């Protein structure tokens, strides 16, 4: 019975993806770990990652990107997702890697996901900002985007900016501008820290946990677009302030306990 319901759900999602003219996961991505827990459906319009007690799963892009706009629609693990993390990010490789992170930290049924963002430059991260979302990310697909150009990195949810990381090289802060990055995503167990600092553990009786992906799109340096703009417009700034006022739950730039001797240079705008 449960298997029939799951198969019907997957078929419906595939049909919706075809109508939406989605990208092709076969052409753009490789399934890298998790064996059969990572799946591409239909003609490549839909991808899913699953987690069970044995393993999670993941994929990565075939191409590397240096600046551009990356869009992906995700439908996150539904129900009791406590202990799970769905990561979706850009990263280069090596000890001085650059990285731009979305991480979705699961929670108990009825409690909100935490959207965790971070930026690594030359191997150094610790630039966390966290948010709750203004919708249930498990009910429908939503678009999560990264704009990356020489002036700033912008994190967007359904085209609403939630965070801007500006190029602060003039203040001595490294900025990712030389290392091409691949797109990665994974679904994995992190119940030692993900939900309430590790107090709430993964309920394996709810496994497998599954997240879905569709409508990947990449605008890169070879294509012109609004992503190349150096500043947000007035409406986008208003939306950014609305999100940060109402939905931000942590900002490293205001954490006095963590930085008693002064905030990092990029926080002092």
CSV table of C-alpha atoms in Angstrom, one decimal:
chain,number,residue,atom,x,y,z
A,1,UNK,CA,0.0,0.0,0.0
A,2,UNK,CA,2.7,2.5,1.0
A,3,UNK,CA,4.8,1.5,-2.0
A,4,UNK,CA,1.8,2.2,-4.3
A,5,UNK,CA,1.2,5.6,-2.8
A,6,UNK,CA,4.9,6.5,-3.2
A,7,UNK,CA,4.9,5.4,-6.8
A,8,UNK,CA,1.8,7.5,-7.5
A,9,UNK,CA,3.4,10.5,-5.8
A,10,UNK,CA,6.6,10.1,-7.9
A,11,UNK,CA,4.5,9.8,-11.1
A,12,UNK,CA,2.6,13.0,-10.3
A,13,UNK,CA,5.8,14.9,-9.6
A,14,UNK,CA,7.3,13.7,-12.9
A,15,UNK,CA,4.2,14.9,-14.8
A,16,UNK,CA,4.4,18.3,-13.1
A,17,UNK,CA,8.1,18.6,-14.0
A,18,UNK,CA,7.3,17.9,-17.6
A,19,UNK,CA,4.8,20.7,-17.7
A,20,UNK,CA,7.3,23.0,-16.0
A,21,UNK,CA,9.9,22.3,-18.7
A,22,UNK,CA,12.6,21.3,-16.1
A,23,UNK,CA,16.3,20.8,-16.7
A,24,UNK,CA,17.8,17.4,-17.3
A,25,UNK,CA,19.5,15.7,-14.3
A,26,UNK,CA,21.0,13.0,-16.5
A,27,UNK,CA,22.9,15.6,-18.5
A,28,UNK,CA,23.9,18.0,-15.7
A,29,UNK,CA,24.6,15.8,-12.6
A,30,UNK,CA,26.3,12.6,-11.4
A,31,UNK,CA,24.9,10.5,-8.6
A,32,UNK,CA,28.0,10.1,-6.4
A,33,UNK,CA,27.1,8.1,-3.4
A,34,UNK,CA,24.3,6.2,-1.6
A,35,UNK,CA,23.7,3.6,-4.3
A,36,UNK,CA,20.0,3.2,-5.1
A,37,UNK,CA,19.1,5.9,-2.5
A,38,UNK,CA,19.8,8.5,-5.2
A,39,UNK,CA,17.5,8.3,-8.2
A,40,UNK,CA,16.7,10.2,-11.4
A,41,UNK,CA,13.2,9.7,-12.8
A,42,UNK,CA,11.6,9.8,-16.2
A,43,UNK,CA,13.5,11.7,-18.8
A,44,UNK,CA,15.7,13.4,-16.2
A,45,UNK,CA,13.2,16.0,-14.9
A,46,UNK,CA,13.2,14.8,-11.3
A,47,UNK,CA,15.8,13.6,-8.8
A,48,UNK,CA,15.4,12.3,-5.3
A,49,UNK,CA,17.8,11.6,-2.4
A,50,UNK,CA,17.0,9.2,0.4
A,51,UNK,CA,18.4,8.5,3.8
A,52,UNK,CA,18.0,5.3,5.9
A,53,UNK,CA,19.9,3.9,8.8
A,54,UNK,CA,22.6,2.4,6.6
A,55,UNK,CA,23.4,5.5,4.4
A,56,UNK,CA,22.4,8.8,3.0
A,57,UNK,CA,23.0,9.8,-0.6
A,58,UNK,CA,24.3,12.6,-2.8
A,59,UNK,CA,25.0,14.1,-6.2
A,60,UNK,CA,27.2,16.7,-7.9
A,61,UNK,CA,27.2,18.7,-11.0
A,62,UNK,CA,29.3,17.6,-14.0
A,63,UNK,CA,30.3,21.2,-14.7
A,64,UNK,CA,32.2,23.7,-12.6
A,65,UNK,CA,31.0,27.3,-12.3
A,66,UNK,CA,32.8,30.6,-11.8
A,67,UNK,CA,30.2,33.3,-11.1
A,68,UNK,CA,26.6,33.1,-12.2
A,69,UNK,CA,23.1,32.3,-10.9
A,70,UNK,CA,22.2,28.8,-9.7
A,71,UNK,CA,18.5,27.9,-9.2
A,72,UNK,CA,17.1,24.6,-7.9
A,73,UNK,CA,13.7,23.7,-6.7
A,74,UNK,CA,13.5,21.4,-3.6
A,75,UNK,CA,10.8,19.7,-1.7
A,76,UNK,CA,12.2,18.7,1.6
A,77,UNK,CA,11.8,15.7,3.8
A,78,UNK,CA,8.2,15.7,5.2
A,79,UNK,CA,7.0,14.7,8.6
A,80,UNK,CA,9.4,14.0,11.4
A,81,UNK,CA,12.7,15.1,9.8
A,82,UNK,CA,14.6,15.6,13.1
A,83,UNK,CA,18.3,14.7,12.9
A,84,UNK,CA,18.4,14.9,9.1
A,85,UNK,CA,20.3,17.5,7.0
A,86,UNK,CA,19.6,18.3,3.3
A,87,UNK,CA,22.7,20.2,2.0
A,88,UNK,CA,22.7,22.1,-1.3
A,89,UNK,CA,25.8,24.1,-2.0
A,90,UNK,CA,28.6,25.3,-4.3
A,91,UNK,CA,32.2,24.2,-3.4
A,92,UNK,CA,35.7,24.0,-4.8
A,93,UNK,CA,38.2,21.4,-3.5
A,94,UNK,CA,41.2,21.4,-1.3
A,95,UNK,CA,42.3,22.9,2.1
A,96,UNK,CA,41.8,26.5,0.8
A,97,UNK,CA,38.4,25.8,-0.8
A,98,UNK,CA,35.6,28.2,-1.3
A,99,UNK,CA,32.0,27.3,-0.5
A,100,UNK,CA,28.5,28.8,-0.5
A,101,UNK,CA,26.0,26.8,1.6
A,102,UNK,CA,22.4,26.1,2.0
A,103,UNK,CA,21.7,23.5,4.7
A,104,UNK,CA,18.2,22.5,5.7
A,105,UNK,CA,18.1,21.2,9.3
A,106,UNK,CA,15.2,18.9,10.0
A,107,UNK,CA,12.9,19.1,13.0
A,108,UNK,CA,10.1,17.2,14.8
A,109,UNK,CA,6.8,17.0,13.1
A,110,UNK,CA,5.1,20.4,13.1
A,111,UNK,CA,8.2,22.3,14.1
A,112,UNK,CA,9.9,24.5,11.5
A,113,UNK,CA,13.0,23.7,9.5
A,114,UNK,CA,16.1,25.7,10.1
A,115,UNK,CA,17.7,27.1,7.0
A,116,UNK,CA,21.4,27.4,7.7
A,117,UNK,CA,23.7,29.5,5.4
A,118,UNK,CA,27.4,29.8,5.4
A,119,UNK,CA,30.2,31.2,3.2
A,120,UNK,CA,33.7,29.8,3.1
A,121,UNK,CA,36.7,31.7,1.6
A,122,UNK,CA,40.1,30.1,1.3
A,123,UNK,CA,39.1,27.3,3.7
A,124,UNK,CA,37.6,29.5,6.4
A,125,UNK,CA,33.9,29.5,7.2
A,126,UNK,CA,32.2,30.3,10.5
A,127,UNK,CA,30.0,32.9,8.8
A,128,UNK,CA,26.6,31.4,9.7
A,129,UNK,CA,23.2,33.0,9.4
A,130,UNK,CA,20.1,30.9,10.1
A,131,UNK,CA,16.5,31.4,9.2
A,132,UNK,CA,13.0,29.9,9.6
A,133,UNK,CA,11.0,30.0,6.4
A,134,UNK,CA,7.6,31.7,5.9
A,135,UNK,CA,6.1,28.5,4.4
A,136,UNK,CA,6.2,24.8,4.9
A,137,UNK,CA,9.0,23.6,2.6
A,138,UNK,CA,7.7,20.0,2.6
A,139,UNK,CA,4.3,20.7,1.1
A,140,UNK,CA,5.5,22.0,-2.3
A,141,UNK,CA,8.6,22.7,-4.3
A,142,UNK,CA,10.3,26.0,-3.7
A,143,UNK,CA,13.2,27.7,-5.5
A,144,UNK,CA,16.5,28.2,-3.7
A,145,UNK,CA,19.0,30.3,-5.6
A,146,UNK,CA,22.6,31.6,-5.3
A,147,UNK,CA,23.7,34.7,-7.2
A,148,UNK,CA,27.5,34.9,-7.2
A,149,UNK,CA,29.4,37.8,-9.0
A,150,UNK,CA,32.5,39.8,-8.3
A,151,UNK,CA,30.6,42.2,-6.0
A,152,UNK,CA,28.5,40.0,-3.8
A,153,UNK,CA,26.9,36.6,-3.1
A,154,UNK,CA,23.1,36.7,-2.6
A,155,UNK,CA,21.0,33.8,-1.2
A,156,UNK,CA,17.4,33.8,-2.4
A,157,UNK,CA,14.3,31.8,-1.6
A,158,UNK,CA,11.5,32.0,-4.2
A,159,UNK,CA,13.4,34.9,-5.6
A,160,UNK,CA,13.3,36.8,-2.3
A,161,UNK,CA,16.9,37.7,-1.0
A,162,UNK,CA,17.5,36.5,2.5
A,163,UNK,CA,21.3,37.2,2.8
A,164,UNK,CA,23.9,39.2,1.0
A,165,UNK,CA,27.7,38.6,1.5
A,166,UNK,CA,29.5,41.5,0.0
A,167,UNK,CA,33.0,41.5,-1.4
A,168,UNK,CA,35.1,43.0,1.4
A,169,UNK,CA,38.6,42.5,0.0
A,170,UNK,CA,39.2,46.2,0.7
A,171,UNK,CA,39.0,45.3,4.4
A,172,UNK,CA,41.3,42.3,4.1
A,173,UNK,CA,38.6,39.7,3.9
A,174,UNK,CA,39.2,37.0,1.2
A,175,UNK,CA,36.4,36.7,-1.4
A,176,UNK,CA,35.7,33.7,-3.6
A,177,UNK,CA,36.6,34.8,-7.1
A,178,UNK,CA,39.3,32.5,-8.5
A,179,UNK,CA,38.2,28.9,-7.8
A,180,UNK,CA,35.5,27.4,-10.0
A,181,UNK,CA,32.9,25.4,-7.9
A,182,UNK,CA,30.7,22.5,-8.5
A,183,UNK,CA,27.1,22.1,-7.2
A,184,UNK,CA,26.7,19.4,-4.6
A,185,UNK,CA,23.7,18.1,-2.7
A,186,UNK,CA,23.3,15.4,0.0
A,187,UNK,CA,20.9,14.0,2.5
A,188,UNK,CA,22.5,12.7,5.6
A,189,UNK,CA,22.2,11.9,9.3
A,190,UNK,CA,23.5,14.6,11.6
A,191,UNK,CA,21.5,13.9,14.8
A,192,UNK,CA,24.5,14.7,16.9
A,193,UNK,CA,24.0,18.4,16.2
A,194,UNK,CA,21.3,19.2,13.7
A,195,UNK,CA,18.1,19.4,15.8
A,196,UNK,CA,18.2,21.4,19.0
A,197,UNK,CA,21.9,20.9,19.2
A,198,UNK,CA,21.6,17.2,19.0
A,199,UNK,CA,19.0,16.8,21.8
A,200,UNK,CA,16.4,15.4,19.3
A,201,UNK,CA,17.6,12.2,17.5
A,202,UNK,CA,16.6,10.7,14.2
A,203,UNK,CA,13.6,8.5,14.4
A,204,UNK,CA,14.6,5.6,12.2
A,205,UNK,CA,11.1,4.1,12.3
A,206,UNK,CA,10.2,6.9,9.9
A,207,UNK,CA,12.9,6.0,7.4
A,208,UNK,CA,13.5,6.3,4.5
A,209,UNK,CA,13.6,10.1,4.5
A,210,UNK,CA,13.4,11.5,1.0
A,211,UNK,CA,13.9,15.0,-0.6
A,212,UNK,CA,13.1,15.8,-4.2
A,213,UNK,CA,14.7,18.1,-6.7
A,214,UNK,CA,13.6,19.6,-10.0
A,215,UNK,CA,14.0,22.6,-12.4
A,216,UNK,CA,17.7,23.1,-12.1
A,217,UNK,CA,18.9,26.2,-14.0
A,218,UNK,CA,22.4,27.8,-14.3
A,219,UNK,CA,23.1,31.3,-15.8
A,220,UNK,CA,26.8,31.6,-16.1
A,221,UNK,CA,29.4,34.2,-17.2
A,222,UNK,CA,28.6,33.2,-20.8
A,223,UNK,CA,25.1,34.5,-20.4
A,224,UNK,CA,23.9,38.0,-19.6
A,225,UNK,CA,21.3,38.4,-16.8
A,226,UNK,CA,20.2,40.3,-13.8
A,227,UNK,CA,22.6,38.2,-11.7
A,228,UNK,CA,25.4,40.5,-13.0
A,229,UNK,CA,24.0,43.5,-11.3
A,230,UNK,CA,26.2,44.9,-8.6
A,231,UNK,CA,23.4,46.0,-6.3
A,232,UNK,CA,20.0,44.9,-5.3
A,233,UNK,CA,17.1,47.1,-6.4
A,234,UNK,CA,14.9,48.9,-3.9
A,235,UNK,CA,12.2,46.2,-3.8
A,236,UNK,CA,14.8,43.5,-3.2
A,237,UNK,CA,16.3,45.4,-0.3
A,238,UNK,CA,12.9,45.8,1.3
A,239,UNK,CA,12.3,42.1,1.0
A,240,UNK,CA,15.7,41.3,2.4
A,241,UNK,CA,15.0,43.5,5.4
A,242,UNK,CA,11.6,41.9,5.9
A,243,UNK,CA,13.1,38.4,6.0
A,244,UNK,CA,15.9,39.4,8.3
A,245,UNK,CA,13.6,41.2,10.7
A,246,UNK,CA,10.9,38.5,10.9
A,247,UNK,CA,12.7,35.1,10.1
A,248,UNK,CA,16.4,35.4,11.0
A,249,UNK,CA,17.1,33.4,14.1
A,250,UNK,CA,20.9,33.6,14.2
A,251,UNK,CA,23.5,36.0,12.8
A,252,UNK,CA,27.2,35.6,13.5
A,253,UNK,CA,27.6,39.3,13.0
A,254,UNK,CA,25.6,40.1,16.1
A,255,UNK,CA,26.9,37.3,18.3
A,256,UNK,CA,28.7,39.2,21.1
A,257,UNK,CA,29.5,36.1,23.1
A,258,UNK,CA,31.3,34.5,20.2
A,259,UNK,CA,33.2,37.7,19.3
A,260,UNK,CA,33.8,39.6,22.6
A,261,UNK,CA,36.7,41.5,21.1
A,262,UNK,CA,35.0,42.7,18.0
A,263,UNK,CA,33.0,41.4,15.0
A,264,UNK,CA,34.7,40.1,11.9
A,265,UNK,CA,35.7,42.8,9.4
A,266,UNK,CA,32.9,41.9,6.9
A,267,UNK,CA,30.3,42.6,9.6
A,268,UNK,CA,31.4,46.2,10.0
A,269,UNK,CA,29.8,47.6,6.9
